[in-house]
């Protein structure tokens, strides 16, 4: 049986993204969708690290990947790297040792002293000025992966959380030589793990920053959607990708805007009180609001309300862009809020059926790797294979 997460093989795991699904799972979903390799268009509206678009590419399908977080482009392009990208990247890396630092205004890498990151600032500017998106993003991926190795002291037991230094005394000294060595070995390692068997193709997937609430895609143009939405567990994808966002030059304001716009974010927004939810969602929201624990009626109610509002709007968009008879493979996770079941699979299967989708197949698994979320040790992962009937 093909599960979304438990079959992530060793050679697929060099790009790690929290709540990502496996190559095997996407391959199985594509092959079971009965779509034409030459003409079909595959979409992931919550593309994350780009597993859907990279498998579609390897199998020769056209695809589009959308994610609201610009940092994910670094991952989703890196997944597409072939031998020629690695070769070109290694050439760049070989020039970095002799980089000069004259007239550079040092970039603020947040965790490190400015004096220790002068050369890194020059290299960052050079990488971000590269014209080819695949080289620019692959080199950014390698650079940040090596950079993350020096952030160990700022990680916590929650794999999606990275601490910020409180003041200048907490800043670390960046080790430039160690970083270059790590970049080089990471590229060689990447070849063995990701692209030794890759057949290069001329057309890359279309990878874009955008929101699932307003997909930049024509109505009725998609044949198959393979996706896993943000879950209702208040995972902070913005903090998780803070090193990538810092690299891209996000200041606090830009970071906070992104954080507020992510679905499932722990930050609170305005409520759309007039929105007409299904009775199942209304009932769940009511139970959360009337729960006797601290902040249930305020903060938690608002975050759940906001989550369901955004997901319903996104399902409208999924419905709009998918062709009639198009396939939707969606991975969901049930969870708990205190002692209340947050049964996303029931709630969203109803949302899809209300929009004219038929659930052709439903598989349930125990999700791996989520044990750190308090009270959610037994998360149930559900995969729906649906068809749009109208
Ligand atoms: C569960 S992850 C997807 C993981 C992906 N399947 C993979 O294999 O890497 C959900 C993604 O939804 C993205 N997201 C959150 N809100 C969004 C929105 N409004 N529009 C588009 N993407 C959004 C997050 O940035 C995150 O990358």
Short mmCIF file of N, CA and C in Angstrom, two decimals, residues 65-174:
data_model
loop_
_atom_site.label_atom_id
_atom_site.label_comp_id
_atom_site.label_asym_id
_atom_site.label_seq_id
_atom_site.Cartn_x
_atom_site.Cartn_y
_atom_site.Cartn_z
N UNK A 65 3.22 24.53 -9.90
CA UNK A 65 3.30 24.48 -8.44
C UNK A 65 3.13 25.88 -7.88
N UNK A 66 2.15 26.03 -6.98
CA UNK A 66 1.91 27.35 -6.36
C UNK A 66 2.11 27.20 -4.85
N UNK A 67 2.78 28.16 -4.26
CA UNK A 67 2.86 28.22 -2.79
C UNK A 67 2.99 29.68 -2.42
N UNK A 68 2.37 30.05 -1.31
CA UNK A 68 2.37 31.46 -0.93
C UNK A 68 3.72 31.90 -0.38
N UNK A 69 4.52 30.93 0.05
CA UNK A 69 5.80 31.25 0.66
C UNK A 69 6.91 31.19 -0.38
N UNK A 70 7.49 32.36 -0.67
CA UNK A 70 8.54 32.46 -1.69
C UNK A 70 9.72 31.53 -1.39
N UNK A 71 9.94 31.25 -0.09
CA UNK A 71 11.06 30.38 0.29
C UNK A 71 10.93 28.99 -0.32
N UNK A 72 9.69 28.56 -0.60
CA UNK A 72 9.51 27.20 -1.12
C UNK A 72 10.03 27.07 -2.55
N UNK A 73 10.15 28.21 -3.27
CA UNK A 73 10.70 28.14 -4.64
C UNK A 73 12.14 27.61 -4.61
N UNK A 74 12.85 27.95 -3.55
CA UNK A 74 14.24 27.48 -3.42
C UNK A 74 14.24 25.95 -3.40
N UNK A 75 13.34 25.37 -2.64
CA UNK A 75 13.27 23.90 -2.54
C UNK A 75 12.73 23.28 -3.83
N UNK A 76 11.66 23.87 -4.36
CA UNK A 76 11.00 23.21 -5.49
C UNK A 76 11.86 23.29 -6.76
N UNK A 77 12.66 24.35 -6.91
CA UNK A 77 13.60 24.38 -8.04
C UNK A 77 14.76 23.40 -7.78
N UNK A 78 15.25 23.38 -6.53
CA UNK A 78 16.38 22.48 -6.24
C UNK A 78 16.03 21.04 -6.55
N UNK A 79 14.79 20.64 -6.31
CA UNK A 79 14.37 19.27 -6.61
C UNK A 79 14.50 18.92 -8.10
N UNK A 80 14.58 19.96 -8.96
CA UNK A 80 14.60 19.71 -10.40
C UNK A 80 16.03 19.66 -10.97
N UNK A 81 17.01 19.86 -10.08
CA UNK A 81 18.39 19.98 -10.58
C UNK A 81 18.86 18.69 -11.24
N UNK A 82 19.52 18.84 -12.36
CA UNK A 82 20.12 17.68 -13.03
C UNK A 82 21.64 17.86 -13.05
N UNK A 83 22.31 16.96 -13.75
CA UNK A 83 23.77 16.96 -13.74
C UNK A 83 24.36 18.30 -14.20
N UNK A 84 23.74 18.90 -15.25
CA UNK A 84 24.31 20.14 -15.78
C UNK A 84 24.17 21.28 -14.75
N UNK A 85 23.09 21.28 -13.99
CA UNK A 85 22.91 22.32 -12.94
C UNK A 85 24.00 22.15 -11.87
N UNK A 86 24.26 20.90 -11.51
CA UNK A 86 25.28 20.65 -10.48
C UNK A 86 26.67 21.06 -10.96
N UNK A 87 26.96 20.73 -12.23
CA UNK A 87 28.27 21.08 -12.78
C UNK A 87 28.48 22.59 -12.78
N UNK A 88 27.44 23.32 -13.26
CA UNK A 88 27.53 24.78 -13.32
C UNK A 88 27.67 25.35 -11.90
N UNK A 89 26.94 24.76 -10.97
CA UNK A 89 26.98 25.25 -9.58
C UNK A 89 28.36 25.04 -8.97
N UNK A 90 28.95 23.86 -9.25
CA UNK A 90 30.29 23.59 -8.70
C UNK A 90 31.31 24.60 -9.20
N UNK A 91 31.12 25.04 -10.47
CA UNK A 91 32.04 26.06 -11.03
C UNK A 91 31.93 27.35 -10.21
N UNK A 92 30.69 27.74 -9.89
CA UNK A 92 30.52 28.95 -9.07
C UNK A 92 31.20 28.78 -7.71
N UNK A 93 30.95 27.63 -7.09
CA UNK A 93 31.49 27.41 -5.73
C UNK A 93 33.02 27.51 -5.75
N UNK A 94 33.65 27.01 -6.84
CA UNK A 94 35.12 27.03 -6.88
C UNK A 94 35.67 28.46 -6.91
N UNK A 95 34.84 29.46 -7.26
CA UNK A 95 35.34 30.85 -7.28
C UNK A 95 35.15 31.55 -5.92
N UNK A 96 34.39 30.94 -5.03
CA UNK A 96 34.01 31.64 -3.80
C UNK A 96 35.15 31.85 -2.81
N UNK A 97 36.13 30.91 -2.82
CA UNK A 97 37.22 30.98 -1.84
C UNK A 97 37.98 32.31 -1.93
N UNK A 98 38.11 32.81 -3.17
CA UNK A 98 38.93 34.02 -3.38
C UNK A 98 38.09 35.29 -3.46
N UNK A 99 36.88 35.22 -2.98
CA UNK A 99 35.98 36.38 -3.09
C UNK A 99 36.52 37.57 -2.28
N UNK A 100 36.46 38.77 -2.85
CA UNK A 100 36.92 39.96 -2.13
C UNK A 100 35.75 40.62 -1.40
N UNK A 101 36.05 41.47 -0.41
CA UNK A 101 34.95 42.07 0.35
C UNK A 101 34.95 43.60 0.27
N UNK A 102 35.68 44.12 -0.71
CA UNK A 102 35.75 45.59 -0.83
C UNK A 102 34.37 46.18 -1.08
N UNK A 103 34.08 47.27 -0.49
CA UNK A 103 32.87 48.08 -0.68
C UNK A 103 31.56 47.30 -0.59
N UNK A 104 31.52 46.30 0.29
CA UNK A 104 30.24 45.61 0.46
C UNK A 104 29.57 46.10 1.75
N UNK A 105 28.27 46.42 1.65
CA UNK A 105 27.58 46.76 2.89
C UNK A 105 27.05 45.43 3.44
N UNK A 106 27.54 45.00 4.61
CA UNK A 106 27.24 43.65 5.07
C UNK A 106 25.74 43.44 5.29
N UNK A 107 25.28 42.31 4.84
CA UNK A 107 23.88 41.94 4.93
C UNK A 107 23.62 41.38 6.33
N UNK A 108 22.44 41.58 6.85
CA UNK A 108 22.15 41.10 8.20
C UNK A 108 21.62 39.67 8.15
N UNK A 109 22.48 38.70 8.50
CA UNK A 109 22.07 37.30 8.48
C UNK A 109 21.42 36.88 9.80
N UNK A 110 21.06 37.81 10.61
CA UNK A 110 20.26 37.62 11.82
C UNK A 110 20.95 36.88 12.95
N UNK A 111 21.55 35.72 12.67
CA UNK A 111 22.12 34.91 13.75
C UNK A 111 23.63 35.14 13.92
N UNK A 112 24.24 35.83 12.93
CA UNK A 112 25.71 35.92 12.93
C UNK A 112 26.18 37.38 12.99
N UNK A 113 27.38 37.56 13.47
CA UNK A 113 27.93 38.93 13.51
C UNK A 113 28.19 39.39 12.07
N UNK A 114 28.02 40.69 11.85
CA UNK A 114 28.19 41.22 10.49
C UNK A 114 29.63 41.05 9.99
N UNK A 115 30.61 41.18 10.92
CA UNK A 115 32.02 41.05 10.51
C UNK A 115 32.28 39.65 9.95
N UNK A 116 31.62 38.64 10.52
CA UNK A 116 31.93 37.27 10.09
C UNK A 116 31.18 36.85 8.83
N UNK A 117 30.24 37.70 8.37
CA UNK A 117 29.44 37.28 7.20
C UNK A 117 29.68 38.19 5.98
N UNK A 118 30.80 38.93 5.99
CA UNK A 118 31.04 39.85 4.86
C UNK A 118 31.17 39.11 3.53
N UNK A 119 31.98 38.04 3.54
CA UNK A 119 32.17 37.29 2.29
C UNK A 119 30.86 36.60 1.89
N UNK A 120 30.15 36.10 2.88
CA UNK A 120 28.87 35.45 2.59
C UNK A 120 27.90 36.45 1.96
N UNK A 121 27.96 37.72 2.42
CA UNK A 121 27.09 38.76 1.85
C UNK A 121 27.37 38.94 0.36
N UNK A 122 28.68 38.96 0.02
CA UNK A 122 29.05 39.15 -1.39
C UNK A 122 28.50 37.99 -2.22
N UNK A 123 28.69 36.78 -1.71
CA UNK A 123 28.25 35.58 -2.45
C UNK A 123 26.73 35.56 -2.58
N UNK A 124 26.04 35.91 -1.52
CA UNK A 124 24.57 35.95 -1.58
C UNK A 124 24.11 36.90 -2.68
N UNK A 125 24.70 38.09 -2.73
CA UNK A 125 24.29 39.06 -3.75
C UNK A 125 24.54 38.52 -5.15
N UNK A 126 25.67 37.84 -5.31
CA UNK A 126 26.00 37.28 -6.63
C UNK A 126 25.00 36.18 -7.00
N UNK A 127 24.67 35.32 -6.07
CA UNK A 127 23.73 34.22 -6.36
C UNK A 127 22.37 34.80 -6.74
N UNK A 128 21.89 35.76 -5.94
CA UNK A 128 20.54 36.28 -6.20
C UNK A 128 20.47 37.10 -7.49
N UNK A 129 21.64 37.49 -8.02
CA UNK A 129 21.62 38.24 -9.29
C UNK A 129 21.69 37.30 -10.49
N UNK A 130 21.84 35.99 -10.26
CA UNK A 130 21.92 35.06 -11.39
C UNK A 130 20.60 35.03 -12.15
N UNK A 131 20.71 34.91 -13.46
CA UNK A 131 19.53 35.04 -14.31
C UNK A 131 18.68 33.77 -14.35
N UNK A 132 19.35 32.59 -14.44
CA UNK A 132 18.59 31.34 -14.59
C UNK A 132 17.98 30.94 -13.25
N UNK A 133 16.65 30.85 -13.16
CA UNK A 133 16.04 30.54 -11.86
C UNK A 133 16.52 29.22 -11.25
N UNK A 134 16.79 28.22 -12.11
CA UNK A 134 17.17 26.92 -11.53
C UNK A 134 18.55 26.98 -10.88
N UNK A 135 19.49 27.72 -11.50
CA UNK A 135 20.83 27.84 -10.90
C UNK A 135 20.75 28.72 -9.65
N UNK A 136 20.03 29.84 -9.79
CA UNK A 136 19.90 30.78 -8.66
C UNK A 136 19.31 30.06 -7.43
N UNK A 137 18.25 29.31 -7.67
CA UNK A 137 17.59 28.66 -6.54
C UNK A 137 18.35 27.44 -6.04
N UNK A 138 18.98 26.70 -6.96
CA UNK A 138 19.76 25.54 -6.50
C UNK A 138 20.92 26.01 -5.63
N UNK A 139 21.65 27.06 -6.10
CA UNK A 139 22.77 27.57 -5.31
C UNK A 139 22.28 28.15 -3.98
N UNK A 140 21.12 28.81 -4.01
CA UNK A 140 20.56 29.33 -2.75
C UNK A 140 20.26 28.16 -1.81
N UNK A 141 19.69 27.08 -2.37
CA UNK A 141 19.36 25.91 -1.56
C UNK A 141 20.61 25.34 -0.88
N UNK A 142 21.68 25.17 -1.70
CA UNK A 142 22.94 24.61 -1.18
C UNK A 142 23.54 25.54 -0.12
N UNK A 143 23.52 26.85 -0.44
CA UNK A 143 24.11 27.83 0.48
C UNK A 143 23.37 27.83 1.82
N UNK A 144 22.04 27.78 1.77
CA UNK A 144 21.25 27.86 3.01
C UNK A 144 21.35 26.54 3.79
N UNK A 145 21.41 25.44 3.05
CA UNK A 145 21.52 24.14 3.73
C UNK A 145 22.82 24.12 4.56
N UNK A 146 23.91 24.62 3.96
CA UNK A 146 25.20 24.66 4.65
C UNK A 146 25.16 25.68 5.80
N UNK A 147 24.46 26.78 5.58
CA UNK A 147 24.29 27.84 6.57
C UNK A 147 23.50 27.33 7.79
N UNK A 148 22.45 26.52 7.49
CA UNK A 148 21.63 25.94 8.56
C UNK A 148 22.47 25.08 9.51
N UNK A 149 23.52 24.42 8.98
CA UNK A 149 24.39 23.56 9.82
C UNK A 149 25.00 24.36 10.95
N UNK A 150 25.20 25.68 10.74
CA UNK A 150 25.80 26.52 11.78
C UNK A 150 24.75 27.16 12.68
N UNK A 151 23.49 26.75 12.50
CA UNK A 151 22.40 27.32 13.32
C UNK A 151 21.92 26.36 14.41
N UNK A 152 22.66 25.24 14.56
CA UNK A 152 22.23 24.17 15.47
C UNK A 152 21.77 24.71 16.83
N UNK A 153 22.54 25.71 17.37
CA UNK A 153 22.22 26.21 18.71
C UNK A 153 20.87 26.93 18.76
N UNK A 154 20.32 27.28 17.61
CA UNK A 154 19.06 28.04 17.60
C UNK A 154 17.83 27.15 17.34
N UNK A 155 18.07 25.84 17.08
CA UNK A 155 16.94 24.93 16.86
C UNK A 155 16.36 24.50 18.20
N UNK A 156 15.08 24.08 18.18
CA UNK A 156 14.47 23.61 19.42
C UNK A 156 13.90 22.21 19.17
N UNK A 157 13.20 21.65 20.16
CA UNK A 157 12.68 20.28 20.00
C UNK A 157 11.55 20.25 18.97
N UNK A 158 10.90 21.37 18.74
CA UNK A 158 9.90 21.47 17.68
C UNK A 158 10.65 21.67 16.36
N UNK A 159 10.56 20.69 15.44
CA UNK A 159 11.38 20.77 14.22
C UNK A 159 11.03 21.93 13.30
N UNK A 160 9.92 22.64 13.57
CA UNK A 160 9.57 23.76 12.69
C UNK A 160 9.94 25.11 13.32
N UNK A 161 10.60 25.08 14.48
CA UNK A 161 10.86 26.35 15.17
C UNK A 161 12.34 26.69 15.20
N UNK A 162 12.69 27.93 14.86
CA UNK A 162 14.08 28.39 14.92
C UNK A 162 14.11 29.66 15.76
N UNK A 163 14.95 29.66 16.79
CA UNK A 163 14.99 30.83 17.68
C UNK A 163 15.78 31.97 17.03
N UNK A 164 15.45 33.19 17.45
CA UNK A 164 16.23 34.36 17.01
C UNK A 164 17.11 34.79 18.18
N UNK A 165 18.31 35.35 17.88
CA UNK A 165 19.14 35.84 18.99
C UNK A 165 18.42 37.00 19.69
N UNK A 166 18.51 37.07 21.03
CA UNK A 166 17.78 38.13 21.76
C UNK A 166 18.51 39.47 21.66
N UNK A 167 19.86 39.41 21.68
CA UNK A 167 20.62 40.65 21.56
C UNK A 167 21.97 40.36 20.91
N UNK A 168 22.80 41.39 20.73
CA UNK A 168 24.07 41.23 20.00
C UNK A 168 24.99 40.20 20.66
N UNK A 169 24.88 40.06 22.00
CA UNK A 169 25.75 39.10 22.69
C UNK A 169 25.43 37.66 22.30
N UNK A 170 24.22 37.44 21.79
CA UNK A 170 23.82 36.07 21.41
C UNK A 170 24.24 35.71 19.99
N UNK A 171 24.82 36.68 19.25
CA UNK A 171 25.18 36.40 17.86
C UNK A 171 26.38 35.44 17.79
N UNK A 172 26.37 34.58 16.77
CA UNK A 172 27.47 33.63 16.60
C UNK A 172 28.44 34.15 15.55
N UNK A 173 29.64 33.53 15.54
CA UNK A 173 30.63 33.88 14.51
C UNK A 173 30.46 32.87 13.38
N UNK A 174 30.25 33.38 12.18
CA UNK A 174 30.04 32.50 11.02
C UNK A 174 31.39 31.95 10.55
#
